Every structure is written in C-alpha cells, then in structure tokens.
Amino acid sequence: MGLDKTKKKNWIDGDTFAIKIENYSKEYDGRYIILIKTSYNTNKESSTYLYFRAKLTKNAEIPSIEEINELEYIKNEITPYEFRLYPVNMRETLKEAIERIDSENIFYKDEYGYLNGYSVLLHMKRGINYNNFIYLGNYNFAPPKDEYVSSTSYWIYSLENTSDTKKTFFINCLLSDYENNNLKKSHLYTKEGNESFLKTAREEVEMLYAYAEKCIKEKQAKKEKYSLKNGWGTDLYECDLAIDIEDDFTELYNVYMNKKMTKDELVQEMEKRYKNILNDSISGPVFWIILADQQWPNQVLTEYTKAKALEGIEQDLVNWKDKEGYSQRKEELDLLKEELENYIFK
C-alpha cells in the first residue's frame, strides 16, 4: 500500500498536487493550481514550512502529466540583478564580491534586468485540512532553467482563508504573482518602474558595500595598531590574531546558517585554518578564547570549544601574570568565563 498523501508528513520531493481555484474571479475559478513539492538548501524549511513550485492550468480540467510539464511555472519573486550580491560580506569590497560571486554562480538575467524566483514557501500549520490537495503522483519535473533562489527572501504563504472572504490566501497570492510577473502587469515592467527599481537596488548595494569597505579599512588599521604593540592589548580583540579569527568565524558561521556545515564541522574548519598556532603557548589560548567568544552569543558553542576555551583562559592569565594590564585582562577573561560556565547547550 502507498503512503497516505492526505497527510503532509508523507510528502516528498516530486509529489504533485492539484488545488481547485474557487471564489477568485470568473477568469480563474474552476482552474487548478499545480503544486510540486521541492527542496531548497536554506534554513527556512521545516516540518511546518515546506517548499513547492507552482503552475496554473489553462482550463477547468486536471491536465495530464505531459500537459503539466508544458505549463510555465509561476514567477513569485523578481529580484534586481544587483541583489545577487547579497548578503554583504564584510570582508569584501564590491569589486571583490562581483568577481567571486559571478565566478561561482550562473545567473539568468531577463531582458528587464531581473532574476526570477519560483520557490513557494507554505506555512503548513496544524489544523489545516489538506483534503483539497488532490494528489496526482510523484514526478521528476525539470525546474525552471532561469530559477534564482534569493538568500534574503522571507515571504511565506498562508494556507488559511483571508479574513473577509472565502478566498484561500496562498491561491490569491499566487494568482496575483502570475498576473504581475508572468503576464507582466506589474508597474515594475514599465519603463519608469523598471528604471526606478533597478536604480534603487544599485544605490542600496553600493551603499552597503561602501560601509563594508569602511569596516575593512578600520579593521586593517586596528590590526596594524595592535601588531605594533607586539601582540595584544588587554581587550580580547586587541590583537591582530583575534581580528583574523573573528573574520574567519563570521565567514564560516554564514556557511553554517545556510545548513552547509554543522557546529562541529565549523570548529574543525577553524582548527584546520589555525593548526600552525594551536600548540603555541601564547597564540593557542587566544584562538580558543576568541572562538568561544564568537560562538556563545550565536548559540553555536560546542562542549569541545567550551572546554578548550576554559583551559585557554587559565593559560592566558599565566602568560599575563607579570605584565602590566594583568588586572584588566583578568577582568575581561572572567566575564567570558562566566558566560561559558553559564551557557545552556540546546
């Protein structure tokens, strides 16, 4: 016996459903939205948030699989080409970001300068009746060639009805997306709207990267300053090594947030990058102290890092014992020690 597809816990990629359109308009009522379960490598999908791609049938008959394959996907998000540079990496200039991102990805910009998104994130909350999801089968439909998955989009579709009508909210949204983007009725496809949208996007990206470049220069100046002090000051980040560790952690944390790395793998990669200093009696403790100080506020501290950092704190205090500023250094380390000892692992 097959799995009961009226229960979303049994849905897998490729499962295809037809949902009849009702109470929308004479033009669309009776036709069907086709939803195809899919996955994207993001941190948004869970048991209550599932991704699909959507299509719209041409008439009031459920199409064959061959006919579904010929239907165009609904474009539910258009993104200015400039926004491919998000999220802004505070370690790169705009020129560096363009060179890296464009060398690592293939983008399909349309004639309006837009990247097209097709991902439909549905909020599958408890209490929703899925009997109107007519299961058609599991099929391997080719994704749209020009698909762009935005890393900054948080638009979620609700399966519930709107408050003042019997219209299903996500059907309402998808049909609106279809008219705006597939049929190009949105003002963003007019000459004036298009130029304004792209201009605003370009200015926003340039502004963010101008700030990033400012941060890069300030960080470099700080590293040079503390390098001249022969290693470090009393503050945890008053050394060029600490600043480098912070930068590398930020880079790997973004990888972790995109679900491409576990907490343990993050630590392992950091160890790999700094393997040459881990056994050094001065630099080694600093590595674990800074790594732990970066991990705990971001809720990615591991038992391993905690133990190594607590050992590192004791060794670092030994290193500072006979130096000016010992009391200030101890105060800094005591604060970190308290955070680590009180940290609750989840």
PDB file of N, CA and C in Angstrom, residues 17-21 24 28 31-36 50-57 72-77 117-122 133 155-159 162 167-183:
ATOM      1  N   PHE A  17       0.436  17.995  -6.606  1.00  0.00           N
ATOM      2  CA  PHE A  17      -0.950  18.165  -6.160  1.00  0.00           C
ATOM      3  C   PHE A  17      -1.665  19.183  -7.038  1.00  0.00           C
ATOM      4  N   ALA A  18      -2.981  19.008  -7.161  1.00  0.00           N
ATOM      5  CA  ALA A  18      -3.827  19.980  -7.849  1.00  0.00           C
ATOM      6  C   ALA A  18      -4.801  20.571  -6.835  1.00  0.00           C
ATOM      7  N   ILE A  19      -4.923  21.890  -6.797  1.00  0.00           N
ATOM      8  CA  ILE A  19      -5.849  22.569  -5.887  1.00  0.00           C
ATOM      9  C   ILE A  19      -6.794  23.419  -6.731  1.00  0.00           C
ATOM     10  N   LYS A  20      -8.064  23.170  -6.613  1.00  0.00           N
ATOM     11  CA  LYS A  20      -9.053  23.880  -7.439  1.00  0.00           C
ATOM     12  C   LYS A  20      -9.207  25.319  -6.976  1.00  0.00           C
ATOM     13  N   ILE A  21      -9.257  26.235  -7.934  1.00  0.00           N
ATOM     14  CA  ILE A  21      -9.410  27.655  -7.632  1.00  0.00           C
ATOM     15  C   ILE A  21     -10.893  27.980  -7.511  1.00  0.00           C
ATOM     16  N   TYR A  24     -12.350  33.328  -6.730  1.00  0.00           N
ATOM     17  CA  TYR A  24     -11.346  34.333  -7.090  1.00  0.00           C
ATOM     18  C   TYR A  24     -11.895  35.267  -8.166  1.00  0.00           C
ATOM     19  N   TYR A  28     -10.526  32.779 -13.517  1.00  0.00           N
ATOM     20  CA  TYR A  28      -9.699  31.720 -12.936  1.00  0.00           C
ATOM     21  C   TYR A  28     -10.491  30.627 -12.212  1.00  0.00           C
ATOM     22  N   ARG A  31     -10.284  26.521 -12.568  1.00  0.00           N
ATOM     23  CA  ARG A  31      -8.957  26.067 -12.976  1.00  0.00           C
ATOM     24  C   ARG A  31      -8.189  25.560 -11.747  1.00  0.00           C
ATOM     25  N   TYR A  32      -6.975  25.098 -11.936  1.00  0.00           N
ATOM     26  CA  TYR A  32      -6.226  24.485 -10.840  1.00  0.00           C
ATOM     27  C   TYR A  32      -4.830  25.113 -10.695  1.00  0.00           C
ATOM     28  N   ILE A  33      -4.420  25.212  -9.449  1.00  0.00           N
ATOM     29  CA  ILE A  33      -3.028  25.474  -9.138  1.00  0.00           C
ATOM     30  C   ILE A  33      -2.352  24.110  -8.971  1.00  0.00           C
ATOM     31  N   ILE A  34      -1.253  23.900  -9.646  1.00  0.00           N
ATOM     32  CA  ILE A  34      -0.474  22.682  -9.505  1.00  0.00           C
ATOM     33  C   ILE A  34       0.714  22.983  -8.592  1.00  0.00           C
ATOM     34  N   LEU A  35       0.819  22.251  -7.499  1.00  0.00           N
ATOM     35  CA  LEU A  35       1.942  22.412  -6.572  1.00  0.00           C
ATOM     36  C   LEU A  35       2.854  21.188  -6.660  1.00  0.00           C
ATOM     37  N   ILE A  36       4.138  21.447  -6.809  1.00  0.00           N
ATOM     38  CA  ILE A  36       5.127  20.371  -6.914  1.00  0.00           C
ATOM     39  C   ILE A  36       6.103  20.508  -5.756  1.00  0.00           C
ATOM     40  N   LEU A  50       7.113  24.161   4.164  1.00  0.00           N
ATOM     41  CA  LEU A  50       7.537  23.315   3.053  1.00  0.00           C
ATOM     42  C   LEU A  50       7.592  24.118   1.757  1.00  0.00           C
ATOM     43  N   TYR A  51       8.570  23.769   0.911  1.00  0.00           N
ATOM     44  CA  TYR A  51       8.751  24.450  -0.366  1.00  0.00           C
ATOM     45  C   TYR A  51       8.061  23.710  -1.507  1.00  0.00           C
ATOM     46  N   PHE A  52       7.535  24.501  -2.437  1.00  0.00           N
ATOM     47  CA  PHE A  52       6.928  23.980  -3.656  1.00  0.00           C
ATOM     48  C   PHE A  52       7.299  24.903  -4.819  1.00  0.00           C
ATOM     49  N   ARG A  53       7.069  24.407  -6.029  1.00  0.00           N
ATOM     50  CA  ARG A  53       6.967  25.271  -7.200  1.00  0.00           C
ATOM     51  C   ARG A  53       5.526  25.170  -7.689  1.00  0.00           C
ATOM     52  N   ALA A  54       5.019  26.214  -8.333  1.00  0.00           N
ATOM     53  CA  ALA A  54       3.604  26.240  -8.699  1.00  0.00           C
ATOM     54  C   ALA A  54       3.409  26.487 -10.192  1.00  0.00           C
ATOM     55  N   LYS A  55       2.326  25.926 -10.709  1.00  0.00           N
ATOM     56  CA  LYS A  55       1.911  26.164 -12.091  1.00  0.00           C
ATOM     57  C   LYS A  55       0.407  26.430 -12.098  1.00  0.00           C
ATOM     58  N   LEU A  56      -0.082  27.020 -13.172  1.00  0.00           N
ATOM     59  CA  LEU A  56      -1.508  27.327 -13.327  1.00  0.00           C
ATOM     60  C   LEU A  56      -2.033  26.620 -14.563  1.00  0.00           C
ATOM     61  N   THR A  57      -3.142  25.865 -14.393  1.00  0.00           N
ATOM     62  CA  THR A  57      -3.699  25.159 -15.547  1.00  0.00           C
ATOM     63  C   THR A  57      -4.406  26.133 -16.487  1.00  0.00           C
ATOM     64  N   GLU A  72       3.960  26.766 -17.751  1.00  0.00           N
ATOM     65  CA  GLU A  72       5.033  27.570 -17.193  1.00  0.00           C
ATOM     66  C   GLU A  72       4.877  27.666 -15.677  1.00  0.00           C
ATOM     67  N   TYR A  73       6.009  27.783 -14.993  1.00  0.00           N
ATOM     68  CA  TYR A  73       5.998  27.969 -13.549  1.00  0.00           C
ATOM     69  C   TYR A  73       5.576  29.402 -13.221  1.00  0.00           C
ATOM     70  N   ILE A  74       4.900  29.562 -12.099  1.00  0.00           N
ATOM     71  CA  ILE A  74       4.524  30.899 -11.645  1.00  0.00           C
ATOM     72  C   ILE A  74       5.754  31.589 -11.059  1.00  0.00           C
ATOM     73  N   LYS A  75       6.031  32.785 -11.545  1.00  0.00           N
ATOM     74  CA  LYS A  75       7.136  33.579 -11.007  1.00  0.00           C
ATOM     75  C   LYS A  75       6.618  34.340  -9.788  1.00  0.00           C
ATOM     76  N   ASN A  76       7.051  33.928  -8.618  1.00  0.00           N
ATOM     77  CA  ASN A  76       6.506  34.569  -7.421  1.00  0.00           C
ATOM     78  C   ASN A  76       7.440  35.613  -6.826  1.00  0.00           C
ATOM     79  N   GLU A  77       8.621  35.760  -7.422  1.00  0.00           N
ATOM     80  CA  GLU A  77       9.533  36.781  -6.917  1.00  0.00           C
ATOM     81  C   GLU A  77      10.457  37.243  -8.037  1.00  0.00           C
ATOM     82  N   GLY A 117      12.389  34.233  -9.382  1.00  0.00           N
ATOM     83  CA  GLY A 117      12.250  33.235  -8.337  1.00  0.00           C
ATOM     84  C   GLY A 117      10.946  32.467  -8.467  1.00  0.00           C
ATOM     85  N   TYR A 118      10.974  31.188  -8.122  1.00  0.00           N
ATOM     86  CA  TYR A 118       9.797  30.326  -8.270  1.00  0.00           C
ATOM     87  C   TYR A 118       9.475  29.555  -6.991  1.00  0.00           C
ATOM     88  N   SER A 119      10.209  29.767  -5.925  1.00  0.00           N
ATOM     89  CA  SER A 119      10.003  28.985  -4.707  1.00  0.00           C
ATOM     90  C   SER A 119       8.788  29.490  -3.941  1.00  0.00           C
ATOM     91  N   VAL A 120       7.920  28.565  -3.560  1.00  0.00           N
ATOM     92  CA  VAL A 120       6.699  28.867  -2.809  1.00  0.00           C
ATOM     93  C   VAL A 120       6.827  28.218  -1.437  1.00  0.00           C
ATOM     94  N   LEU A 121       7.006  29.020  -0.409  1.00  0.00           N
ATOM     95  CA  LEU A 121       7.160  28.504   0.958  1.00  0.00           C
ATOM     96  C   LEU A 121       5.815  28.582   1.667  1.00  0.00           C
ATOM     97  N   LEU A 122       5.222  27.407   1.924  1.00  0.00           N
ATOM     98  CA  LEU A 122       3.895  27.346   2.544  1.00  0.00           C
ATOM     99  C   LEU A 122       3.999  27.057   4.036  1.00  0.00           C
ATOM    100  N   PHE A 133      -6.075  19.121  -1.479  1.00  0.00           N
ATOM    101  CA  PHE A 133      -4.847  18.846  -2.217  1.00  0.00           C
ATOM    102  C   PHE A 133      -5.043  17.507  -2.936  1.00  0.00           C
ATOM    103  N   TRP A 155       9.341  35.721   2.387  1.00  0.00           N
ATOM    104  CA  TRP A 155       7.908  35.715   2.120  1.00  0.00           C
ATOM    105  C   TRP A 155       7.360  34.300   2.293  1.00  0.00           C
ATOM    106  N   ILE A 156       6.352  34.184   3.154  1.00  0.00           N
ATOM    107  CA  ILE A 156       5.742  32.887   3.450  1.00  0.00           C
ATOM    108  C   ILE A 156       4.257  32.961   3.133  1.00  0.00           C
ATOM    109  N   TYR A 157       3.747  31.965   2.448  1.00  0.00           N
ATOM    110  CA  TYR A 157       2.335  31.929   2.072  1.00  0.00           C
ATOM    111  C   TYR A 157       1.524  31.151   3.110  1.00  0.00           C
ATOM    112  N   SER A 158       0.389  31.708   3.482  1.00  0.00           N
ATOM    113  CA  SER A 158      -0.507  31.036   4.422  1.00  0.00           C
ATOM    114  C   SER A 158      -1.534  30.213   3.671  1.00  0.00           C
ATOM    115  N   LEU A 159      -1.884  29.048   4.219  1.00  0.00           N
ATOM    116  CA  LEU A 159      -2.896  28.184   3.604  1.00  0.00           C
ATOM    117  C   LEU A 159      -4.307  28.558   4.035  1.00  0.00           C
ATOM    118  N   THR A 162      -8.521  34.289   3.777  1.00  0.00           N
ATOM    119  CA  THR A 162      -8.431  35.666   4.226  1.00  0.00           C
ATOM    120  C   THR A 162      -9.593  35.964   5.157  1.00  0.00           C
ATOM    121  N   LYS A 167     -11.711  33.365  -0.036  1.00  0.00           N
ATOM    122  CA  LYS A 167     -10.537  33.114  -0.859  1.00  0.00           C
ATOM    123  C   LYS A 167      -9.412  32.518  -0.018  1.00  0.00           C
ATOM    124  N   THR A 168      -8.757  31.515  -0.556  1.00  0.00           N
ATOM    125  CA  THR A 168      -7.589  30.961   0.109  1.00  0.00           C
ATOM    126  C   THR A 168      -6.413  31.887  -0.143  1.00  0.00           C
ATOM    127  N   PHE A 169      -5.751  32.288   0.914  1.00  0.00           N
ATOM    128  CA  PHE A 169      -4.753  33.350   0.817  1.00  0.00           C
ATOM    129  C   PHE A 169      -3.622  33.014  -0.147  1.00  0.00           C
ATOM    130  N   PHE A 170      -3.083  31.785  -0.072  1.00  0.00           N
ATOM    131  CA  PHE A 170      -1.934  31.490  -0.914  1.00  0.00           C
ATOM    132  C   PHE A 170      -2.334  31.385  -2.382  1.00  0.00           C
ATOM    133  N   ILE A 171      -3.584  30.947  -2.671  1.00  0.00           N
ATOM    134  CA  ILE A 171      -4.072  30.937  -4.048  1.00  0.00           C
ATOM    135  C   ILE A 171      -4.180  32.365  -4.555  1.00  0.00           C
ATOM    136  N   ASN A 172      -4.717  33.227  -3.706  1.00  0.00           N
ATOM    137  CA  ASN A 172      -4.860  34.639  -4.033  1.00  0.00           C
ATOM    138  C   ASN A 172      -3.497  35.252  -4.384  1.00  0.00           C
ATOM    139  N   CYS A 173      -2.487  34.936  -3.563  1.00  0.00           N
ATOM    140  CA  CYS A 173      -1.139  35.473  -3.772  1.00  0.00           C
ATOM    141  C   CYS A 173      -0.522  34.937  -5.056  1.00  0.00           C
ATOM    142  N   LEU A 174      -0.662  33.635  -5.300  1.00  0.00           N
ATOM    143  CA  LEU A 174      -0.054  33.042  -6.479  1.00  0.00           C
ATOM    144  C   LEU A 174      -0.675  33.571  -7.774  1.00  0.00           C
ATOM    145  N   LEU A 175      -1.977  33.757  -7.773  1.00  0.00           N
ATOM    146  CA  LEU A 175      -2.627  34.305  -8.967  1.00  0.00           C
ATOM    147  C   LEU A 175      -2.219  35.759  -9.182  1.00  0.00           C
ATOM    148  N   SER A 176      -2.058  36.474  -8.096  1.00  0.00           N
ATOM    149  CA  SER A 176      -1.568  37.851  -8.199  1.00  0.00           C
ATOM    150  C   SER A 176      -0.145  37.868  -8.751  1.00  0.00           C
ATOM    151  N   ASP A 177       0.712  36.938  -8.258  1.00  0.00           N
ATOM    152  CA  ASP A 177       2.072  36.819  -8.774  1.00  0.00           C
ATOM    153  C   ASP A 177       2.065  36.492 -10.266  1.00  0.00           C
ATOM    154  N   TYR A 178       1.161  35.595 -10.655  1.00  0.00           N
ATOM    155  CA  TYR A 178       1.069  35.189 -12.052  1.00  0.00           C
ATOM    156  C   TYR A 178       0.737  36.385 -12.941  1.00  0.00           C
ATOM    157  N   GLU A 179      -0.237  37.167 -12.511  1.00  0.00           N
ATOM    158  CA  GLU A 179      -0.636  38.325 -13.316  1.00  0.00           C
ATOM    159  C   GLU A 179       0.472  39.382 -13.331  1.00  0.00           C
ATOM    160  N   ASN A 180       1.053  39.633 -12.176  1.00  0.00           N
ATOM    161  CA  ASN A 180       2.080  40.678 -12.092  1.00  0.00           C
ATOM    162  C   ASN A 180       3.342  40.319 -12.857  1.00  0.00           C
ATOM    163  N   ASN A 181       3.787  39.062 -12.710  1.00  0.00           N
ATOM    164  CA  ASN A 181       5.099  38.683 -13.228  1.00  0.00           C
ATOM    165  C   ASN A 181       5.067  37.882 -14.524  1.00  0.00           C
ATOM    166  N   ASN A 182       4.231  36.838 -14.573  1.00  0.00           N
ATOM    167  CA  ASN A 182       4.164  36.061 -15.811  1.00  0.00           C
ATOM    168  C   ASN A 182       3.499  36.862 -16.930  1.00  0.00           C
ATOM    169  N   LEU A 183       2.405  37.547 -16.585  1.00  0.00           N
ATOM    170  CA  LEU A 183       1.708  38.367 -17.589  1.00  0.00           C
ATOM    171  C   LEU A 183       2.267  39.783 -17.650  1.00  0.00           C
TER     172      LEU A 183
END
